[in-house]
Amino acid sequence: MTQKTQSRSGGRSARRAARAAPLAAHLRPVRPGLSGGQYRPLTAADMDNIHAAALDALEQIGLADAPPSGIALLTGAGAVLGGDGRIRFPRALVEDTIARANRSVTLMGRDPAHDLHLSGHRVHYGTAGAAVHLVEAEGRNYRECGVQDLHDAARIADVLDNIHFVQRPMVCRDITDNLEMDLNSIYACCSGTTKHVGVSFTDPQFVPHAVEMLHMIAGGEDKWRERPFISNTNCFVVPPMKFATESCQVMEACIAAGIPVLLLSAGMAGATAPSTIAGAIVQACAECLAGLVYVNAVKPGHPAVFGTWPFGLDLRTGAMTGGSGEQALLTSGCAQMHKYYDLPGGAAAGIADSKLPDMQAGWEQMCSNVMAGLSGLNMVYEAAGMHASLLGFCHESLILGDDLIGQALRCVRGIEVTDETLALEQIREVCIGGPGHYLGTEQTLGRMQADHVYPTYGDRTSPKEWDELGKPDLIAKATARKEEILAQRSAARFDPQLDAQLRARFNIHLPA
Amino acid sequence: MTQKTQSRSGGRSARRAARAAPLAAHLRPVRPGLSGGQYRPLTAADMDNIHAAALDALEQIGLADAPPSGIALLTGAGAVLGGDGRIRFPRALVEDTIARANRSVTLMGRDPAHDLHLSGHRVHYGTAGAAVHLVEAEGRNYRECGVQDLHDAARIADVLDNIHFVQRPMVCRDITDNLEMDLNSIYACCSGTTKHVGVSFTDPQFVPHAVEMLHMIAGGEDKWRERPFISNTNCFVVPPMKFATESCQVMEACIAAGIPVLLLSAGMAGATAPSTIAGAIVQACAECLAGLVYVNAVKPGHPAVFGTWPFGLDLRTGAMTGGSGEQALLTSGCAQMHKYYDLPGGAAAGIADSKLPDMQAGWEQMCSNVMAGLSGLNMVYEAAGMHASLLGFCHESLILGDDLIGQALRCVRGIEVTDETLALEQIREVCIGGPGHYLGTEQTLGRMQADHVYPTYGDRTSPKEWDELGKPDLIAKATARKEEILAQRSAARFDPQLDAQLRARFNIHLPA
């Protein structure tokens, strides 16, 4: 390696030139699917003990309230229906299911460039939730959210590099009919983004209608089945240890229609799950393992995400809290169990309890997001925009979340140790007869883009520059960016002919 | 274990009663010295390679600019002075030094309750730095900082549970004489807190004056030497690979006076250190190993903190940046190398590039603080209050940092896996014939304080409650707390007689 002995100003102009050049996608410092796993909150013995307790819970306690179809499927697979109506799972059945289950799942986007390959410790961040409020950042105000807010969130997420999927983060509170709400949620998300979309169905009867819409969007059933671009968030359990009867029927219908499912167990530690972190993880694992047996009893190998989502509770008030260190541990511990099972998994992180995108929101969102990523969680749900312990969604916060998650992803990417990065020769050349600094070295210039994540909204100016710029406000910058995105024509919008067909067939609430 | 089958309202009143009781110190959910180490960004091979490169750098490149006294000490210990004036370190000398160095260091407080026991992966958070601005959060303003600001910072830190030490975070810009500045910095910190204090001396000639003051505060030289309650932040190198001649002389004087030293190597990755994370860590390790040889050549076993503090640089502008993911990796990688050597170590985290305590500051401070803790860094310096890439210090941010670090410490504490926390029996009792929820169980009530960190300033209200409370502002809450703390008489203040003696002997700028 040769040492450039440029003057400092030579280095600076070379840096300017280098940063003007566009960066090829494969050289970008962060991208979807970077591998975590460097953070392991549980020891090997801890994981063995959690798994053993989950197996005991399944074999001895089991789950109540399966629908008749589920009872038939599960007992057919080897589970045992007790006189108390609970279905118990012999450990051999559970372990065989784990052994035969998918080691990887691909969640597809309408645009294949956005496909998510879930396996190993590959990490993806995205939205999720069922917020009932839209947070107006500038006015510091909460109001009921509607279908336009959901569509706007999808449109914003579509252009943010570090938001890798769009699970519906808000409920359309302005649509009172549940079937219309479910269908319009699909429309609002899919017409706003070509990234993978997650939705949820209230009633098994709604699934055929949704499937009809999906076939139309895909251009036919065959095209849909080849590349399903939505998944169903399926709250198949009511913790502790009860099947959600109707959601199980939704799940069966989704599997039949080729919709990947997120097996979502959302216990509240201290209310519907044990208050201890380990206990909440045990119960979540037990419930999701039951779900995995269920899915594979319906259709072996159907794509399913192992969705252990235990949430925290403020035990002083009994209210949910998602911004705590305990939440970050719940999620990271679950991620490690997913890898213990070698199953594609997801959990919740990035939740702020704070009502607004303020300093509290920043520390809450980063804590669980970076720990989730470092623990190798495949799908980090609720990663951006969520406030008030999941009750509010904020477009400005979603935009700032792109910066925040970019930084978390840089941490997930980790430290590259090679002869080149160890830089011994560079140190020698700089120190002995060299310029005594690294500003202009080939290695510094060559890596200034590929190694470093630069914030888009985050401010790095000096106090003097900041003052001269009029002390720019972070929220105001995000609001301006939101308005800019929403003023543009969305690249994800449906072809006009398809749009007309969808509007003729369904009652679409968004204006054309 | 018995299962209480209280009604939900019974559980709630029991929780209210439980939270009214004070919590014994040993039952508090977080405390100084919790053990991290669950996060390991480097593999064993990575660490071997980093160490090998550091040894090569020391043996082949060496360090320039040692003072004559240092040359004598180091060559006496087995280092080799080259014709080029550089001192090179045979690997056997370095490895012997590591083998014989302290495995633990205790940094003492004026109050022994605040002693910091540095060893293994035990984590402590505190302030540090040399900010030249005080950030006025409410007015969004930067102004030059002075001795009163420094004293106020010490007083605030003194009452914050999660700020474990007070290394001087600001420079007294209102004191032009350097000797007076150094002495007044000691006075301002030590009269504001009984926690361990870190200071820095500009000139070796100043050390005897400082030592005189320390003896007076301690009540005599013997008492000082028994329990030294300050350490010296010693920037003994000018990276890359040059001794800071004068600082080395300061270090020798400090060692003679029984002052523990922080061996601080503050390279800027891309300017005074290689731009790669691995390369910056190699150089920092090499420099601190040279420092360790130096300290042990002066006085074997003198307490020293291995201070690899590489900082990040925004390579687009050449300006320092401390709030990046790269910074979090630099610090965490260094922490892991400290444990590779089994040496007490420290590095910088918690730095915000943001000018104000806003959402950006929250995510920046949490990212590196939680990763530093999880990597088991003994001393997390600059952990609270630092803005504008170290140029500004903010009292409100320091106060909010207490909440932020409390959450990071909860993450460091990790997931406890025992028969009790696995909760299998509790799950059984709740699900089978039990109440179907965990709200009132003995285990939930018994652990609601000891397991959970509750924020002091962080808001967990519902949107409705928040609205009814008048939408409380985070910064306003911190400002109110600051005013409350500063209005109280400080428990750390000096005895009036001692204070009069100090004021008679030294030109103390703080008003009496």
Coordinates of C-alpha atoms in Angstrom, one line a residue, chain B residues 135-306:
Chain B
V135 CA -25.7 24.8 27.1
E136 CA -28.7 26.7 28.3
A137 CA -31.4 24.2 27.5
E138 CA -34.4 26.5 27.9
G139 CA -33.1 29.3 25.9
R140 CA -31.5 27.0 23.3
N141 CA -28.3 29.0 23.8
Y142 CA -24.5 28.3 24.1
R143 CA -22.3 30.5 26.2
E144 CA -18.8 30.2 27.6
C145 CA -18.8 28.2 30.8
G146 CA -17.2 29.1 34.1
V147 CA -16.3 27.8 37.5
Q148 CA -19.8 28.2 38.9
D149 CA -21.2 26.0 36.1
L150 CA -18.6 23.4 36.9
H151 CA -19.5 23.5 40.6
D152 CA -23.2 23.3 39.8
A153 CA -22.5 20.2 37.6
A154 CA -20.7 18.6 40.5
R155 CA -23.6 19.4 42.9
I156 CA -26.2 18.0 40.5
A157 CA -24.1 14.9 39.8
D158 CA -23.7 14.4 43.6
V159 CA -27.4 13.6 44.0
L160 CA -28.0 11.5 40.9
D161 CA -27.9 7.8 41.7
N162 CA -26.7 6.7 38.3
I163 CA -23.8 9.2 37.9
H164 CA -21.1 7.3 39.8
F165 CA -18.2 9.7 39.5
V166 CA -17.5 13.3 38.5
Q167 CA -14.6 13.8 36.2
R168 CA -14.4 17.5 35.4
P169 CA -16.7 18.0 32.4
M170 CA -16.1 21.7 31.7
V171 CA -13.2 24.1 31.6
C172 CA -13.4 27.2 33.8
R173 CA -13.2 29.7 30.9
D174 CA -13.6 32.6 33.4
I175 CA -10.2 31.9 35.0
T176 CA -7.4 33.0 32.8
D177 CA -4.4 31.9 35.0
N178 CA -3.8 28.2 34.3
L179 CA -2.6 27.3 37.8
E180 CA -5.7 29.0 39.3
M181 CA -7.9 27.3 36.8
D182 CA -6.5 23.8 37.8
L183 CA -6.8 24.6 41.6
N184 CA -10.3 26.0 41.2
S185 CA -11.4 23.0 39.2
I186 CA -10.5 20.8 42.1
Y187 CA -12.2 23.1 44.5
A188 CA -15.3 23.4 42.4
C189 CA -15.7 19.6 42.0
C190 CA -14.7 18.5 45.4
S191 CA -16.9 21.0 47.2
G192 CA -19.8 19.9 45.1
T193 CA -19.6 16.1 45.4
T194 CA -18.3 13.4 47.7
K195 CA -18.1 11.0 44.7
H196 CA -14.7 10.3 43.0
V197 CA -13.4 13.3 41.1
G198 CA -11.3 13.4 38.0
V199 CA -9.2 16.5 37.2
S200 CA -6.3 17.3 34.9
F201 CA -3.2 19.4 35.4
T202 CA -1.8 21.7 32.7
D203 CA 1.7 21.8 33.9
P204 CA 4.0 19.6 36.1
Q205 CA 4.8 22.7 38.2
F206 CA 1.2 22.9 39.3
V207 CA 1.1 19.4 40.9
P208 CA 2.7 20.4 44.2
H209 CA 0.1 23.2 44.6
A210 CA -2.7 20.8 43.9
V211 CA -1.3 18.3 46.3
E212 CA -1.2 20.9 49.0
M213 CA -4.9 21.5 48.5
L214 CA -5.7 17.8 48.4
H215 CA -3.8 17.3 51.7
M216 CA -5.8 20.1 53.3
I217 CA -9.1 18.7 52.1
A218 CA -8.1 15.2 53.2
G219 CA -6.9 16.4 56.6
G220 CA -3.3 15.6 56.1
E221 CA -0.9 13.8 53.7
D222 CA -1.4 10.4 55.4
K223 CA -5.2 10.6 55.1
W224 CA -4.9 11.7 51.5
R225 CA -2.5 8.8 50.7
E226 CA -4.8 6.4 52.5
R227 CA -7.9 7.4 50.5
P228 CA -7.0 9.5 47.4
F229 CA -10.4 10.8 46.2
I230 CA -9.3 12.3 42.9
S231 CA -7.6 10.9 39.9
N232 CA -5.6 12.6 37.2
T233 CA -6.7 12.5 33.6
N234 CA -3.4 12.2 31.9
C235 CA -3.2 12.8 28.1
F236 CA 0.2 11.2 28.1
V237 CA 0.2 10.7 24.3
V238 CA -0.3 12.9 21.3
P239 CA -1.6 10.3 18.8
P240 CA -0.2 8.9 16.6
M241 CA 2.5 7.3 18.7
K242 CA 4.1 10.3 20.4
F243 CA 4.5 10.9 24.0
A244 CA 3.1 14.2 25.2
T245 CA 6.3 15.4 26.8
E246 CA 4.8 17.7 29.5
S247 CA 1.9 15.5 30.3
C248 CA 4.4 12.7 31.0
Q249 CA 6.1 14.9 33.5
V250 CA 2.7 15.7 35.1
M251 CA 2.1 11.9 35.3
E252 CA 5.4 11.3 37.1
A253 CA 4.5 14.0 39.6
C254 CA 1.0 12.6 40.1
I255 CA 2.4 9.1 40.7
A256 CA 4.9 10.5 43.3
A257 CA 2.0 12.2 45.0
G258 CA -0.2 9.1 45.1
I259 CA -2.7 10.3 42.6
P260 CA -4.3 7.5 40.5
V261 CA -3.9 8.2 36.8
L262 CA -6.1 7.7 33.8
L263 CA -3.8 6.8 30.9
L264 CA -5.7 8.7 28.2
S265 CA -5.1 8.1 24.5
A266 CA -7.6 10.2 22.6
G267 CA -6.9 9.6 18.9
M268 CA -9.3 10.8 16.3
A269 CA -10.1 8.0 13.9
G270 CA -9.3 9.3 10.4
A271 CA -7.0 12.2 11.6
T272 CA -4.7 11.2 14.5
A273 CA -5.6 7.5 14.4
P274 CA -6.4 5.1 11.5
S275 CA -10.0 5.7 10.1
T276 CA -10.9 2.0 10.6
I277 CA -12.4 1.0 13.9
A278 CA -9.9 -1.9 14.2
G279 CA -7.0 0.3 13.4
A280 CA -8.0 3.0 15.8
I281 CA -8.3 0.3 18.5
V282 CA -4.9 -1.1 17.7
Q283 CA -3.2 2.3 18.0
A284 CA -5.1 3.1 21.2
C285 CA -4.0 -0.2 22.7
A286 CA -0.4 0.3 21.7
E287 CA -0.3 3.8 23.1
C288 CA -1.9 2.8 26.4
L289 CA 0.3 -0.3 26.7
A290 CA 3.3 2.1 26.4
G291 CA 1.7 4.2 29.1
L292 CA 1.3 1.2 31.3
V293 CA 5.0 0.3 30.9
Y294 CA 5.8 3.9 31.8
V295 CA 3.6 4.0 34.9
N296 CA 5.0 0.7 36.2
A297 CA 8.5 1.9 35.5
V298 CA 7.9 4.9 37.7
K299 CA 6.2 2.9 40.4
P300 CA 5.2 -0.8 40.0
G301 CA 1.5 -1.3 40.8
H302 CA 0.5 2.4 40.8
P303 CA -3.2 2.5 40.1
A304 CA -3.8 3.3 36.5
V305 CA -6.9 3.2 34.3
F306 CA -6.3 1.9 30.8

